[in-house]
PDB file of C-alpha atoms in Angstrom:
ATOM      1  CA  MET O   1       0.000   0.000   0.000  1.00  0.00           C
ATOM      2  CA  ASP O   2       1.557   3.263  -1.104  1.00  0.00           C
ATOM      3  CA  THR O   3      -0.148   6.139   0.662  1.00  0.00           C
ATOM      4  CA  THR O   4       0.466   9.860   0.603  1.00  0.00           C
ATOM      5  CA  PHE O   5       1.890   9.914   4.116  1.00  0.00           C
ATOM      6  CA  GLU O   6       4.232   7.022   3.252  1.00  0.00           C
ATOM      7  CA  LYS O   7       5.495   9.078   0.297  1.00  0.00           C
ATOM      8  CA  ASP O   8       5.910  12.076   2.612  1.00  0.00           C
ATOM      9  CA  PHE O   9       8.062   9.980   4.958  1.00  0.00           C
ATOM     10  CA  GLU O  10      10.056   8.601   2.013  1.00  0.00           C
ATOM     11  CA  SER O  11      10.731  12.203   0.927  1.00  0.00           C
ATOM     12  CA  ALA O  12      11.793  13.153   4.464  1.00  0.00           C
ATOM     13  CA  VAL O  13      14.250  10.239   4.513  1.00  0.00           C
ATOM     14  CA  ALA O  14      15.551  11.087   1.023  1.00  0.00           C
ATOM     15  CA  SER O  15      16.114  14.735   1.993  1.00  0.00           C
ATOM     16  CA  GLY O  16      17.952  13.756   5.176  1.00  0.00           C
ATOM     17  CA  SER O  17      15.354  15.296   7.501  1.00  0.00           C
ATOM     18  CA  ILE O  18      15.018  11.948   9.277  1.00  0.00           C
ATOM     19  CA  PRO O  19      17.171   8.812   8.982  1.00  0.00           C
ATOM     20  CA  GLY O  20      14.272   6.346   9.089  1.00  0.00           C
ATOM     21  CA  VAL O  21      10.734   5.706  10.255  1.00  0.00           C
ATOM     22  CA  VAL O  22       8.497   2.916  11.522  1.00  0.00           C
ATOM     23  CA  LEU O  23       4.718   3.337  11.419  1.00  0.00           C
ATOM     24  CA  MET O  24       2.352   0.930  13.175  1.00  0.00           C
ATOM     25  CA  ALA O  25      -1.352   0.978  13.972  1.00  0.00           C
ATOM     26  CA  LYS O  26      -3.420  -1.475  15.993  1.00  0.00           C
ATOM     27  CA  ASP O  27      -7.085  -2.338  15.686  1.00  0.00           C
ATOM     28  CA  ALA O  28      -9.622  -0.786  18.063  1.00  0.00           C
ATOM     29  CA  THR O  29      -9.138  -3.580  20.610  1.00  0.00           C
ATOM     30  CA  GLY O  30      -5.375  -3.120  20.638  1.00  0.00           C
ATOM     31  CA  ASP O  31      -4.931  -6.852  20.125  1.00  0.00           C
ATOM     32  CA  ARG O  32      -3.824  -6.908  16.503  1.00  0.00           C
ATOM     33  CA  ILE O  33      -1.467  -4.780  14.422  1.00  0.00           C
ATOM     34  CA  ASP O  34      -3.429  -3.732  11.330  1.00  0.00           C
ATOM     35  CA  TYR O  35      -0.711  -1.683   9.676  1.00  0.00           C
ATOM     36  CA  CYS O  36       3.084  -1.841   9.761  1.00  0.00           C
ATOM     37  CA  TRP O  37       5.512   0.009   7.498  1.00  0.00           C
ATOM     38  CA  SER O  38       9.177   0.985   7.752  1.00  0.00           C
ATOM     39  CA  HIS O  39      11.557   2.930   5.546  1.00  0.00           C
ATOM     40  CA  GLY O  40      15.041   4.368   5.701  1.00  0.00           C
ATOM     41  CA  LEU O  41      18.009   3.674   7.899  1.00  0.00           C
ATOM     42  CA  LYS O  42      18.337   2.852  11.573  1.00  0.00           C
ATOM     43  CA  THR O  43      21.320   5.158  11.989  1.00  0.00           C
ATOM     44  CA  ALA O  44      21.813   8.862  11.448  1.00  0.00           C
ATOM     45  CA  ARG O  45      25.598   8.417  11.322  1.00  0.00           C
ATOM     46  CA  PRO O  46      26.856   8.944   7.752  1.00  0.00           C
ATOM     47  CA  ASP O  47      29.801   6.554   8.284  1.00  0.00           C
ATOM     48  CA  LYS O  48      27.375   3.695   9.018  1.00  0.00           C
ATOM     49  CA  ARG O  49      24.924   4.329   6.173  1.00  0.00           C
ATOM     50  CA  ASP O  50      26.479   1.864   3.707  1.00  0.00           C
ATOM     51  CA  SER O  51      26.241  -1.067   6.096  1.00  0.00           C
ATOM     52  CA  SER O  52      24.065  -3.896   4.779  1.00  0.00           C
ATOM     53  CA  ASP O  53      22.285  -4.223   8.136  1.00  0.00           C
ATOM     54  CA  SER O  54      21.364  -0.550   8.439  1.00  0.00           C
ATOM     55  CA  ALA O  55      17.792  -0.742   7.090  1.00  0.00           C
ATOM     56  CA  MET O  56      15.060   0.392   9.483  1.00  0.00           C
ATOM     57  CA  THR O  57      12.728  -2.454  10.468  1.00  0.00           C
ATOM     58  CA  PRO O  58       9.705  -2.686  12.775  1.00  0.00           C
ATOM     59  CA  ASP O  59      11.999  -4.348  15.339  1.00  0.00           C
ATOM     60  CA  THR O  60      14.664  -1.630  15.288  1.00  0.00           C
ATOM     61  CA  PRO O  61      15.254  -0.342  18.851  1.00  0.00           C
ATOM     62  CA  MET O  62      14.827   3.422  19.115  1.00  0.00           C
ATOM     63  CA  ARG O  63      15.667   5.955  21.768  1.00  0.00           C
ATOM     64  CA  LEU O  64      12.491   7.801  22.660  1.00  0.00           C
ATOM     65  CA  ALA O  65      13.843  10.391  25.121  1.00  0.00           C
ATOM     66  CA  SER O  66      11.309  13.230  25.253  1.00  0.00           C
ATOM     67  CA  ALA O  67       9.162  11.659  22.531  1.00  0.00           C
ATOM     68  CA  SER O  68       7.352   9.759  25.281  1.00  0.00           C
ATOM     69  CA  LYS O  69       5.801  13.059  26.416  1.00  0.00           C
ATOM     70  CA  ILE O  70       3.372  13.082  23.485  1.00  0.00           C
ATOM     71  CA  VAL O  71       2.314   9.494  24.217  1.00  0.00           C
ATOM     72  CA  THR O  72       1.737  10.354  27.888  1.00  0.00           C
ATOM     73  CA  THR O  73      -0.217  13.480  26.923  1.00  0.00           C
ATOM     74  CA  VAL O  74      -2.466  11.576  24.528  1.00  0.00           C
ATOM     75  CA  MET O  75      -3.125   8.880  27.126  1.00  0.00           C
ATOM     76  CA  ALA O  76      -3.873  11.438  29.855  1.00  0.00           C
ATOM     77  CA  LEU O  77      -6.281  13.332  27.606  1.00  0.00           C
ATOM     78  CA  GLN O  78      -8.015  10.069  26.694  1.00  0.00           C
ATOM     79  CA  CYS O  79      -8.591   9.553  30.436  1.00  0.00           C
ATOM     80  CA  VAL O  80     -10.069  13.069  30.632  1.00  0.00           C
ATOM     81  CA  ASP O  81     -12.265  12.388  27.594  1.00  0.00           C
ATOM     82  CA  ARG O  82     -13.562   9.167  29.164  1.00  0.00           C
ATOM     83  CA  GLY O  83     -14.344  10.931  32.438  1.00  0.00           C
ATOM     84  CA  TYR O  84     -11.785   9.098  34.585  1.00  0.00           C
ATOM     85  CA  VAL O  85     -10.132  12.346  35.696  1.00  0.00           C
ATOM     86  CA  GLY O  86     -10.617  16.073  35.110  1.00  0.00           C
ATOM     87  CA  LEU O  87      -7.963  18.511  33.950  1.00  0.00           C
ATOM     88  CA  ASP O  88      -8.107  20.277  37.327  1.00  0.00           C
ATOM     89  CA  ASP O  89      -8.404  17.166  39.529  1.00  0.00           C
ATOM     90  CA  ASP O  90      -5.598  16.255  41.918  1.00  0.00           C
ATOM     91  CA  VAL O  91      -3.725  13.346  40.291  1.00  0.00           C
ATOM     92  CA  GLN O  92      -2.252  12.083  43.584  1.00  0.00           C
ATOM     93  CA  PRO O  93      -4.938   9.369  44.024  1.00  0.00           C
ATOM     94  CA  PHE O  94      -3.772   7.914  40.696  1.00  0.00           C
ATOM     95  CA  LEU O  95      -0.061   8.547  41.260  1.00  0.00           C
ATOM     96  CA  PRO O  96       0.566   8.303  45.032  1.00  0.00           C
ATOM     97  CA  GLU O  97       4.325   8.652  44.528  1.00  0.00           C
ATOM     98  CA  LEU O  98       3.709  12.333  43.738  1.00  0.00           C
ATOM     99  CA  ALA O  99       2.709  12.949  47.375  1.00  0.00           C
ATOM    100  CA  ALA O 100       6.386  13.075  48.361  1.00  0.00           C
ATOM    101  CA  LEU O 101       7.362  15.660  45.730  1.00  0.00           C
ATOM    102  CA  GLN O 102       8.610  19.021  46.921  1.00  0.00           C
ATOM    103  CA  VAL O 103       9.161  22.330  45.147  1.00  0.00           C
ATOM    104  CA  LEU O 104      12.701  23.685  44.765  1.00  0.00           C
ATOM    105  CA  THR O 105      12.825  27.285  45.998  1.00  0.00           C
ATOM    106  CA  GLY O 106      16.565  27.874  45.785  1.00  0.00           C
ATOM    107  CA  PHE O 107      19.841  26.889  47.416  1.00  0.00           C
ATOM    108  CA  ASP O 108      21.475  27.817  50.713  1.00  0.00           C
ATOM    109  CA  ALA O 109      25.074  29.063  51.081  1.00  0.00           C
ATOM    110  CA  SER O 110      26.447  25.511  50.915  1.00  0.00           C
ATOM    111  CA  LEU O 111      24.400  24.860  47.732  1.00  0.00           C
ATOM    112  CA  LYS O 112      22.015  22.546  49.542  1.00  0.00           C
ATOM    113  CA  PRO O 113      18.581  22.621  47.839  1.00  0.00           C
ATOM    114  CA  LEU O 114      15.843  24.523  49.682  1.00  0.00           C
ATOM    115  CA  LEU O 115      12.550  22.662  49.328  1.00  0.00           C
ATOM    116  CA  ARG O 116       8.951  23.247  50.384  1.00  0.00           C
ATOM    117  CA  ARG O 117       5.656  21.413  50.100  1.00  0.00           C
ATOM    118  CA  PRO O 118       3.552  22.346  47.054  1.00  0.00           C
ATOM    119  CA  LYS O 119       0.970  25.100  47.646  1.00  0.00           C
ATOM    120  CA  CYS O 120      -1.585  23.470  45.347  1.00  0.00           C
ATOM    121  CA  ALA O 121      -2.492  20.059  43.979  1.00  0.00           C
ATOM    122  CA  ILE O 122      -0.710  18.560  40.995  1.00  0.00           C
ATOM    123  CA  THR O 123      -3.165  18.433  38.096  1.00  0.00           C
ATOM    124  CA  LEU O 124      -3.045  17.596  34.398  1.00  0.00           C
ATOM    125  CA  ARG O 125      -3.458  21.252  33.517  1.00  0.00           C
TER     126      ARG O 125
END
């Protein structure tokens, strides 16, 4: 299946904007992968680009780093949409480990952090 967005990703790889891409989509139950497509290289390093094993595959490990923030945001907003939690609700009942968090207010003369309890609840907003 050659779709417009696949061609867009192929162009991004060809232009060097991204080294490679893997796209996957599951069915509504989340039990079955309905769509899987990969293109490009699994390395951004030019000296490794001629290697025969450098093709991006669905099993290629990737470093997500801050990319997980969008996944977390989507999941949290799905919970809001389904009525499990409100944007202004305290999230501590769902994440009890947040109860111990403190707010950094500065440092003392010996560079020890100065901390205080939060003045308001931690919410999704």
